[in-house]
Structure formats: C-alpha cells, structure tokens
C-alpha cells in the first residue's frame, strides 16, 4: 500500500529516544528518513541492551526503516553536506543536537525559505534535560510506587521521551500539510519539559493541586478515582482487576461470592458502590473481601471465571513471558525481521492500521551504510568526489565502520 508520507524526505540528526522515535514513526508512515551520525556513531550507538555480537538492540530498535549517513560533523565540509541534504532535499530537518549553528533554523532558512525545522529540547528555555531528570521535577515520582514508600520512585517507561517523539511526528506531519497548502515553512521547538508538564495538567494532576490545594496520594497498584487492585492466586500468579462501572463491580461481587458481605458493607458505611467515588473511597475493605476468593483459586480457575464476566482483568507477565506468548506471533502488528548483528525476531511495525494493514518494520541500517548512495543520488556527488571525501575522513568508510 502507499503510505501517507510517501515521497517526503526527512533528514534526522539525533540521538537517544524522542527524536529517533519521531524519525522512525515518520519512516513507518512512508517517509524517507536519512539519519546522519558522526563517524563512529552518536552517543546512543552502543547503548544497552546489546546482542551477543555487540550490536545495540536499543539503537536498531529505534532506527528501523531509516537510511544511515555517517559524516565528520566536526569538520566544516561534513556539516555543509548535512545542510545541503536538508536544503537541496525536501527542506525538513529533525534534530535534538544543540550547538550546531550550521544546522540552526536561522542558518538553513536563509538558504531555503520554506524550511521545516523541528528541534527537540530538554527544557523549554533551551537548557539541558533528559526524561529521567524532567520526570523528577513533575511530581510523578511521588505518586509512583508502593503506598507506604516515603521517597520518590521513578517509573521505568521513558514516558516523556515517547510522548515527545510522537508529538514531534505529529507536528512535522502537520507542518508538511500546511506547507503543501500555503508554501509556508515552520520553526518548531518541542521540549520534554513542556510535554511532561502539559500531560500533568491535561490529566488533572496540576489542576487538582491548583484548584483544590491537595496533593495526589500514592496508591501503589490501586487506580485513582476508580476501583482497581492487584490480587494473587493460590498458585502465586498476580492479576490486575479493574471495575470501571457498576456492572463491572457487580460481576466481580457475583463471581467472588461476596454479595451478602458487600451489601452489608454498603449499609454499614452508607455507601453506594454503583458510584465510582464510593468504590474508590472504600477500596481497601472491598479488596479485603475479594482477596480471599483469589487466594483460594488457581490462575487458570480465575482466568476462566473472570473471562465469563464483564470484569476487566489481566495476569501480570514479565517480558520473557510476553515474548514467548503465542499472542505475539498472531498479532498482525508483528512480523519476522532479520536484523544484521541482532538476528531474527518479531518486530513491531506501525501501530496504526491503514485500510486494515500495518506497515511492516524494515531493518535498521548499518552505521553509514547509505552514505555514498545518498550523497550520489541526492546531491550529485561524483565517484571521484566520494573517493576524496573518504580519503579526507569526511565521510565514513563503511567497511571499517561495520566490519
């Protein structure tokens, strides 16, 4: 199928998560994304986890479907080649690299008036910040973790990086659409800090503090404002159970055989468990009633019983269990991918299905593998000039970069 961004070329100068994720998303939407790295790779090129070969599983995971150019970005000629790839191409640059005046909006817009330039920042004032430090300043570490824990707890998912990468892909796509209709370029800045703070505001964490003057409490595995709790089976398997509606709760009451006890509890407390607020306020005593049923049944029995109800539930699984599950093989999002240096595995393509189809993942390139072909095809650099650039060390010798 023809993907929505087919025919669009993006130059990416980036590292780590947010900007590479943006570039990969654009590539999965059909764009030609040329990632430019310094010779030897950027700071994320050897980031863990590594395959047995030493190849970064992390780097290949976030750069699937891109083309790779490796240049000496410290040399004026190397930076000039990157600028030409932007200006003489489709005029679109995605970067989180700071301090490179040759790739600044002002410099490039002087040569191309309809330039689309997106820079990912740590903080909105241009100062440095990464997901882990931005998260520390948002308040989220004080509502994450066990309810009785006193200090901050970081979440493992780099949420602000991921959100930023997807916001960036949306912003670039919208900028391309606007340029197609008006001819106008765009200067876009997007900071991890603003993504985190906007999310904290949109999800009411900051609004609650401003309007009510209250601090959100730490709940462990409970769900704020609703009924949700984890339980453990007789054979030691953990489940997450959520009752978002009165019907969900009533089905949970019925399957656990706690109807009389829950009715008596409601009367004693003057509570109406059809109301989500009351379910949340009295979650601990409700969980105490339900927990006995979970402790008396195996995981298989619990799964069969809950599957016959409207109750929302899932057993907890680690990554090894998820990777071995048959559901991964039957999920059309995943397809076999042969990645040099890593091996063959099931890799996700584009999560959005267009006309019922997911675009399959393509392997990440070897570092600098496309340098000569990109310079030749897009900039008209001759074979003799390629040889000169190789001898000068301005571009990578891919045979040495990827032995």
Short mmCIF file of C-alpha atoms in Angstrom, two decimals:
data_model
loop_
_atom_site.label_atom_id
_atom_site.label_comp_id
_atom_site.label_asym_id
_atom_site.label_seq_id
_atom_site.Cartn_x
_atom_site.Cartn_y
_atom_site.Cartn_z
CA UNK A 1 0.00 0.00 0.00
CA UNK A 2 1.03 3.61 -0.48
CA UNK A 3 1.71 5.11 2.91
CA UNK A 4 0.61 8.66 3.82
CA UNK A 5 4.07 10.25 3.85
CA UNK A 6 5.39 8.53 0.75
CA UNK A 7 7.56 10.94 -1.24
CA UNK A 8 8.61 13.03 1.78
CA UNK A 9 12.29 13.11 2.73
CA UNK A 10 13.39 13.97 6.29
CA UNK A 11 16.95 14.50 7.49
CA UNK A 12 17.44 13.44 11.11
CA UNK A 13 20.42 14.42 13.28
CA UNK A 14 19.66 12.92 16.65
CA UNK A 15 20.35 10.50 19.46
CA UNK A 16 18.63 8.66 22.33
CA UNK A 17 14.80 8.29 22.30
CA UNK A 18 12.50 11.18 21.41
CA UNK A 19 13.94 12.36 18.08
CA UNK A 20 14.85 8.85 16.80
CA UNK A 21 11.35 7.64 17.69
CA UNK A 22 9.90 10.56 15.75
CA UNK A 23 12.06 9.69 12.74
CA UNK A 24 11.14 6.00 12.90
CA UNK A 25 7.44 6.87 13.13
CA UNK A 26 7.75 9.08 10.03
CA UNK A 27 9.59 6.27 8.22
CA UNK A 28 6.83 3.81 9.13
CA UNK A 29 4.36 6.31 7.69
CA UNK A 30 6.22 6.17 4.40
CA UNK A 31 8.77 9.00 4.60
CA UNK A 32 12.37 8.53 3.52
CA UNK A 33 14.27 9.28 6.72
CA UNK A 34 18.02 9.83 6.46
CA UNK A 35 19.68 9.62 9.85
CA UNK A 36 23.00 11.44 9.97
CA UNK A 37 25.53 10.37 12.60
CA UNK A 38 29.10 11.33 13.37
CA UNK A 39 31.69 8.83 12.18
CA UNK A 40 31.78 6.07 14.77
CA UNK A 41 28.19 6.74 15.84
CA UNK A 42 26.43 9.16 18.15
CA UNK A 43 26.23 8.75 21.93
CA UNK A 44 23.42 6.20 21.66
CA UNK A 45 25.06 3.90 19.10
CA UNK A 46 26.31 1.38 21.70
CA UNK A 47 23.54 1.83 24.24
CA UNK A 48 22.38 -1.26 26.14
CA UNK A 49 20.91 -3.82 25.70
CA UNK A 50 23.44 -5.38 23.36
CA UNK A 51 23.22 -8.55 21.28
CA UNK A 52 25.99 -11.16 21.60
CA UNK A 53 27.69 -9.51 18.61
CA UNK A 54 27.93 -6.21 20.50
CA UNK A 55 25.27 -4.60 18.30
CA UNK A 56 22.93 -2.32 20.20
CA UNK A 57 19.44 -3.81 20.30
CA UNK A 58 18.28 -0.43 21.54
CA UNK A 59 19.75 1.50 18.58
CA UNK A 60 18.46 -0.90 15.95
CA UNK A 61 15.04 -0.87 17.62
CA UNK A 62 14.60 2.90 17.25
CA UNK A 63 16.10 3.25 13.78
CA UNK A 64 14.21 0.65 11.79
CA UNK A 65 13.49 1.59 8.20
CA UNK A 66 15.85 4.58 8.05
CA UNK A 67 18.86 5.24 5.85
CA UNK A 68 22.20 5.96 7.52
CA UNK A 69 24.80 8.56 6.61
CA UNK A 70 27.98 8.95 8.67
CA UNK A 71 29.99 12.17 8.39
CA UNK A 72 32.62 14.07 10.30
CA UNK A 73 30.28 16.60 11.87
CA UNK A 74 33.19 18.45 13.47
CA UNK A 75 34.51 19.36 10.02
CA UNK A 76 33.02 22.30 8.13
CA UNK A 77 32.71 20.20 4.98
CA UNK A 78 30.80 17.49 6.85
CA UNK A 79 28.35 20.00 8.28
CA UNK A 80 27.97 21.57 4.85
CA UNK A 81 27.00 18.20 3.38
CA UNK A 82 24.27 17.80 6.01
CA UNK A 83 22.98 21.30 5.31
CA UNK A 84 22.87 20.51 1.61
CA UNK A 85 20.91 17.31 2.27
CA UNK A 86 18.31 19.44 4.01
CA UNK A 87 18.23 22.46 1.71
CA UNK A 88 18.53 20.60 -1.60
CA UNK A 89 16.13 17.89 -0.46
CA UNK A 90 12.64 18.44 0.92
CA UNK A 91 13.80 21.06 3.40
CA UNK A 92 12.86 19.10 6.53
CA UNK A 93 15.23 18.70 9.48
CA UNK A 94 14.55 16.78 12.70
CA UNK A 95 17.18 17.19 15.40
CA UNK A 96 17.89 17.22 19.10
CA UNK A 97 21.51 18.25 18.57
CA UNK A 98 22.39 21.57 20.15
CA UNK A 99 25.24 23.94 19.43
CA UNK A 100 25.42 23.28 15.69
CA UNK A 101 24.97 26.70 14.12
CA UNK A 102 25.31 25.25 10.63
CA UNK A 103 22.08 23.31 11.25
CA UNK A 104 20.21 26.07 13.08
CA UNK A 105 16.90 27.33 11.76
CA UNK A 106 18.38 30.77 11.05
CA UNK A 107 21.24 29.35 9.01
CA UNK A 108 19.17 26.92 6.95
CA UNK A 109 16.15 29.18 6.47
CA UNK A 110 18.44 31.71 4.83
CA UNK A 111 19.01 29.17 2.07
CA UNK A 112 15.50 27.72 1.98
CA UNK A 113 12.53 29.91 2.84
CA UNK A 114 10.03 27.07 3.24
CA UNK A 115 12.26 25.14 5.67
CA UNK A 116 10.56 22.89 8.23
CA UNK A 117 12.89 22.68 11.22
CA UNK A 118 11.97 20.76 14.36
CA UNK A 119 14.28 20.77 17.36
CA UNK A 120 13.67 18.60 20.41
CA UNK A 121 14.85 20.30 23.60
CA UNK A 122 15.28 19.15 27.17
CA UNK A 123 13.74 22.23 28.74
CA UNK A 124 11.70 24.98 27.17
CA UNK A 125 14.39 27.59 27.90
CA UNK A 126 16.89 25.57 25.89
CA UNK A 127 18.80 24.18 28.86
CA UNK A 128 19.58 20.50 29.13
CA UNK A 129 17.26 17.84 30.47
CA UNK A 130 16.54 14.17 29.85
CA UNK A 131 13.47 12.09 30.58
CA UNK A 132 14.81 10.96 33.95
CA UNK A 133 15.61 14.47 35.21
CA UNK A 134 12.47 16.04 33.74
CA UNK A 135 10.38 13.36 35.45
CA UNK A 136 11.92 14.22 38.80
CA UNK A 137 10.55 17.76 38.54
CA UNK A 138 6.98 16.83 37.56
CA UNK A 139 5.61 15.31 40.77
CA UNK A 140 5.03 11.86 39.28
CA UNK A 141 7.76 10.09 41.33
CA UNK A 142 5.79 10.94 44.48
CA UNK A 143 2.66 9.13 43.28
CA UNK A 144 4.56 6.16 41.83
CA UNK A 145 5.42 3.06 43.83
CA UNK A 146 4.12 1.32 46.99
CA UNK A 147 1.62 3.29 49.04
CA UNK A 148 3.78 3.12 52.17
CA UNK A 149 7.01 4.20 50.45
CA UNK A 150 8.29 7.60 51.59
CA UNK A 151 10.77 8.66 48.90
CA UNK A 152 10.44 9.24 45.16
CA UNK A 153 10.08 6.28 42.78
CA UNK A 154 10.94 6.64 39.10
CA UNK A 155 8.88 4.82 36.51
CA UNK A 156 10.81 2.62 34.08
CA UNK A 157 8.98 3.71 30.93
CA UNK A 158 10.59 6.90 29.48
CA UNK A 159 7.12 8.39 29.08
CA UNK A 160 8.18 11.92 28.21
CA UNK A 161 10.60 10.73 25.55
CA UNK A 162 7.91 8.56 23.98
CA UNK A 163 5.24 11.26 24.12
CA UNK A 164 7.69 13.81 22.75
CA UNK A 165 8.64 11.59 19.83
CA UNK A 166 5.00 11.11 18.86
CA UNK A 167 4.13 14.79 19.34
CA UNK A 168 7.13 15.62 17.14
CA UNK A 169 5.95 13.26 14.40
CA UNK A 170 2.51 14.89 14.52
CA UNK A 171 3.99 18.40 14.42
CA UNK A 172 6.18 17.62 11.40
CA UNK A 173 3.30 15.97 9.57
CA UNK A 174 1.06 18.99 10.20
CA UNK A 175 3.85 21.35 9.10
CA UNK A 176 4.22 19.42 5.82
CA UNK A 177 0.47 19.65 5.27
CA UNK A 178 0.49 23.40 5.90
CA UNK A 179 3.42 23.92 3.56
CA UNK A 180 1.65 21.98 0.82
CA UNK A 181 -1.35 24.28 1.07
CA UNK A 182 0.34 27.62 1.77
CA UNK A 183 4.03 27.25 0.87
CA UNK A 184 4.92 28.35 4.39
CA UNK A 185 7.70 26.65 6.34
CA UNK A 186 7.85 26.19 10.10
CA UNK A 187 10.20 26.55 13.01
CA UNK A 188 9.12 24.07 15.67
CA UNK A 189 10.60 23.57 19.12
CA UNK A 190 9.35 20.84 21.41
CA UNK A 191 10.72 20.22 24.89
CA UNK A 192 10.48 17.18 27.13
CA UNK A 193 9.67 19.56 29.98
CA UNK A 194 6.65 21.01 28.19
CA UNK A 195 5.42 17.55 27.21
CA UNK A 196 5.63 16.37 30.82
CA UNK A 197 4.01 19.49 32.26
CA UNK A 198 1.25 19.53 29.65
CA UNK A 199 0.47 15.89 30.42
CA UNK A 200 0.43 16.56 34.17
CA UNK A 201 -2.01 19.39 33.51
CA UNK A 202 -4.20 17.58 31.00
CA UNK A 203 -4.57 14.57 33.31
CA UNK A 204 -5.60 16.85 36.21
CA UNK A 205 -2.57 16.33 38.47
CA UNK A 206 -1.56 20.00 38.33
CA UNK A 207 -5.12 21.30 38.11
CA UNK A 208 -6.09 19.39 41.24
CA UNK A 209 -3.18 20.95 43.12
CA UNK A 210 -4.09 24.45 41.93
CA UNK A 211 -7.86 24.29 42.37
CA UNK A 212 -8.23 22.05 45.43
CA UNK A 213 -4.87 22.67 47.05
CA UNK A 214 -4.41 18.93 47.51
CA UNK A 215 -1.53 16.60 46.74
CA UNK A 216 -2.37 13.33 44.96
CA UNK A 217 -1.76 10.38 47.26
CA UNK A 218 0.45 7.43 46.43
CA UNK A 219 -1.74 4.38 45.81
CA UNK A 220 0.55 1.51 44.86
CA UNK A 221 -1.33 -0.62 42.33
CA UNK A 222 -4.74 0.87 43.03
CA UNK A 223 -6.43 3.05 40.39
CA UNK A 224 -7.15 6.64 41.41
CA UNK A 225 -10.84 7.58 41.45
CA UNK A 226 -11.97 4.10 40.38
CA UNK A 227 -11.81 0.57 41.66
CA UNK A 228 -8.72 -1.27 40.56
CA UNK A 229 -6.45 -3.58 42.52
CA UNK A 230 -3.93 -6.39 42.15
CA UNK A 231 -4.59 -9.84 43.59
CA UNK A 232 -2.60 -13.06 43.91
CA UNK A 233 -3.89 -16.54 43.09
CA UNK A 234 -3.44 -19.75 45.09
CA UNK A 235 -0.54 -20.71 42.83
CA UNK A 236 1.21 -17.36 43.18
CA UNK A 237 0.13 -15.62 39.97
CA UNK A 238 -0.66 -11.90 40.17
CA UNK A 239 -3.65 -10.32 38.44
CA UNK A 240 -4.74 -6.73 37.87
CA UNK A 241 -8.51 -6.32 38.19
CA UNK A 242 -10.40 -3.15 37.28
CA UNK A 243 -14.07 -2.28 37.77
CA UNK A 244 -14.75 0.99 35.94
CA UNK A 245 -18.56 0.67 36.00
CA UNK A 246 -21.22 -0.56 38.40
CA UNK A 247 -21.74 -3.57 36.13
CA UNK A 248 -18.07 -4.49 36.38
CA UNK A 249 -18.21 -4.36 40.19
CA UNK A 250 -21.44 -6.30 40.45
CA UNK A 251 -19.99 -9.05 38.23
CA UNK A 252 -16.86 -9.13 40.41
CA UNK A 253 -19.03 -9.41 43.52
CA UNK A 254 -21.02 -12.24 41.98
CA UNK A 255 -18.06 -14.27 40.76
CA UNK A 256 -16.29 -13.95 44.12
CA UNK A 257 -19.43 -14.88 46.07
CA UNK A 258 -19.22 -11.77 48.22
CA UNK A 259 -22.72 -10.39 47.57
CA UNK A 260 -24.01 -10.60 51.14
CA UNK A 261 -20.81 -9.17 52.60
CA UNK A 262 -20.68 -6.29 50.12
CA UNK A 263 -24.35 -5.44 50.74
CA UNK A 264 -23.78 -5.42 54.49
CA UNK A 265 -20.69 -3.27 53.99
CA UNK A 266 -22.59 -0.76 51.88
CA UNK A 267 -25.30 -0.48 54.53
CA UNK A 268 -22.81 -0.13 57.37
CA UNK A 269 -20.84 2.56 55.56
CA UNK A 270 -23.80 4.31 53.97
CA UNK A 271 -22.09 3.74 50.64
CA UNK A 272 -23.43 3.24 47.15
CA UNK A 273 -20.97 1.04 45.27
CA UNK A 274 -22.65 1.88 41.97
CA UNK A 275 -20.85 5.21 42.43
CA UNK A 276 -17.19 5.20 41.37
CA UNK A 277 -16.26 7.61 44.15
CA UNK A 278 -17.57 5.26 46.83
CA UNK A 279 -15.84 2.31 45.20
CA UNK A 280 -12.59 4.24 45.36
CA UNK A 281 -13.04 5.52 48.93
CA UNK A 282 -13.71 2.05 50.28
CA UNK A 283 -11.32 0.17 48.00
CA UNK A 284 -9.28 -1.37 50.80
CA UNK A 285 -12.19 -3.05 52.54
CA UNK A 286 -13.64 -4.22 49.21
CA UNK A 287 -10.27 -5.64 48.23
CA UNK A 288 -10.08 -7.48 51.54
CA UNK A 289 -13.35 -9.23 50.70
CA UNK A 290 -12.33 -10.14 47.16
CA UNK A 291 -8.79 -11.24 48.03
CA UNK A 292 -9.97 -14.38 49.82
CA UNK A 293 -11.54 -15.72 46.60
CA UNK A 294 -8.36 -15.08 44.64
CA UNK A 295 -6.24 -16.83 47.29
CA UNK A 296 -8.48 -19.90 47.08
CA UNK A 297 -8.34 -20.32 43.28
CA UNK A 298 -5.59 -21.08 40.79
CA UNK A 299 -4.66 -18.72 37.98
CA UNK A 300 -6.40 -20.96 35.45
CA UNK A 301 -9.60 -21.03 37.51
CA UNK A 302 -9.51 -17.27 37.97
CA UNK A 303 -8.96 -16.68 34.27
CA UNK A 304 -11.85 -18.94 33.28
CA UNK A 305 -14.20 -17.42 35.84
CA UNK A 306 -13.45 -13.77 35.07
CA UNK A 307 -13.46 -14.34 31.31
CA UNK A 308 -17.16 -15.18 31.58
CA UNK A 309 -17.92 -11.75 33.11
CA UNK A 310 -17.54 -8.10 32.13
CA UNK A 311 -14.75 -7.61 34.68
CA UNK A 312 -11.59 -6.07 33.24
CA UNK A 313 -8.58 -8.16 34.21
CA UNK A 314 -5.17 -9.42 33.11
CA UNK A 315 -2.44 -11.52 34.68
CA UNK A 316 0.90 -9.85 35.20
CA UNK A 317 3.63 -11.07 32.86
CA UNK A 318 7.31 -10.29 32.55
CA UNK A 319 8.96 -9.54 29.20
CA UNK A 320 10.16 -13.12 28.74
CA UNK A 321 6.59 -14.38 29.12
CA UNK A 322 5.26 -11.77 26.70
CA UNK A 323 7.93 -12.61 24.13
CA UNK A 324 7.11 -16.34 24.35
CA UNK A 325 3.34 -15.86 24.18
CA UNK A 326 1.53 -17.10 21.09
CA UNK A 327 -0.38 -13.81 21.00
CA UNK A 328 2.78 -12.06 19.84
CA UNK A 329 3.02 -14.39 16.83
CA UNK A 330 -0.62 -13.96 15.89
CA UNK A 331 -0.62 -10.18 16.29
CA UNK A 332 -0.57 -8.60 12.80
CA UNK A 333 1.44 -5.69 14.21
CA UNK A 334 4.45 -8.01 14.46
CA UNK A 335 6.36 -9.66 11.63
CA UNK A 336 9.66 -11.51 11.39
CA UNK A 337 12.60 -9.19 10.92
CA UNK A 338 16.17 -10.17 10.15
CA UNK A 339 18.38 -7.53 11.72
CA UNK A 340 22.12 -7.73 10.98
CA UNK A 341 24.07 -8.04 14.21
CA UNK A 342 20.98 -8.95 16.22
CA UNK A 343 19.33 -11.89 14.46
CA UNK A 344 15.78 -12.80 13.53
CA UNK A 345 12.95 -11.73 15.80
CA UNK A 346 9.36 -10.47 15.74
CA UNK A 347 9.41 -6.70 15.35
CA UNK A 348 6.50 -4.26 15.55
CA UNK A 349 5.59 -2.15 12.56
CA UNK A 350 3.37 0.93 12.59
CA UNK A 351 0.70 0.54 15.33
CA UNK A 352 -1.86 2.42 13.20
CA UNK A 353 -3.53 0.14 10.66
CA UNK A 354 -4.31 1.91 7.38
CA UNK A 355 -7.11 0.16 5.48
CA UNK A 356 -6.66 -2.79 7.80
CA UNK A 357 -2.91 -3.11 7.23
CA UNK A 358 0.08 -2.45 9.45
CA UNK A 359 3.20 -1.37 7.58
CA UNK A 360 5.85 -3.95 8.48
CA UNK A 361 9.13 -2.97 10.09
CA UNK A 362 12.26 -2.75 7.95
CA UNK A 363 15.72 -3.42 9.41
CA UNK A 364 17.76 -0.61 10.88
CA UNK A 365 20.71 0.29 8.63
CA UNK A 366 24.32 -0.37 9.44
CA UNK A 367 26.02 2.83 10.51
CA UNK A 368 26.91 4.88 7.43
CA UNK A 369 25.74 2.17 5.04
CA UNK A 370 23.93 4.66 2.79
CA UNK A 371 26.45 7.48 2.88
CA UNK A 372 27.79 7.11 -0.65
CA UNK A 373 24.44 6.30 -2.28
CA UNK A 374 22.66 9.21 -0.55
CA UNK A 375 25.36 11.74 -1.46
CA UNK A 376 25.43 10.50 -5.01
CA UNK A 377 21.66 10.30 -5.57
CA UNK A 378 20.55 13.37 -3.63
CA UNK A 379 23.49 15.74 -4.02
CA UNK A 380 25.01 14.54 -7.28
CA UNK A 381 28.40 13.88 -5.68
CA UNK A 382 30.63 12.14 -8.22
CA UNK A 383 32.58 8.92 -7.59
CA UNK A 384 35.84 10.90 -7.66
CA UNK A 385 34.49 13.32 -5.07
CA UNK A 386 33.27 10.38 -2.94
CA UNK A 387 36.80 8.98 -3.05
CA UNK A 388 38.23 12.34 -1.99
CA UNK A 389 35.80 12.63 0.92
CA UNK A 390 36.71 9.11 2.03
CA UNK A 391 40.43 9.85 1.90
CA UNK A 392 39.91 13.07 3.84
CA UNK A 393 37.92 11.25 6.54
CA UNK A 394 34.92 13.49 5.94
CA UNK A 395 32.65 10.52 5.31
CA UNK A 396 32.82 7.07 6.85
CA UNK A 397 34.49 4.08 5.26
CA UNK A 398 31.62 1.67 5.85
CA UNK A 399 33.91 -1.33 5.55
CA UNK A 400 35.72 -0.07 8.64
CA UNK A 401 32.62 1.19 10.40
CA UNK A 402 30.84 -2.17 10.08
CA UNK A 403 33.49 -4.92 9.82
#
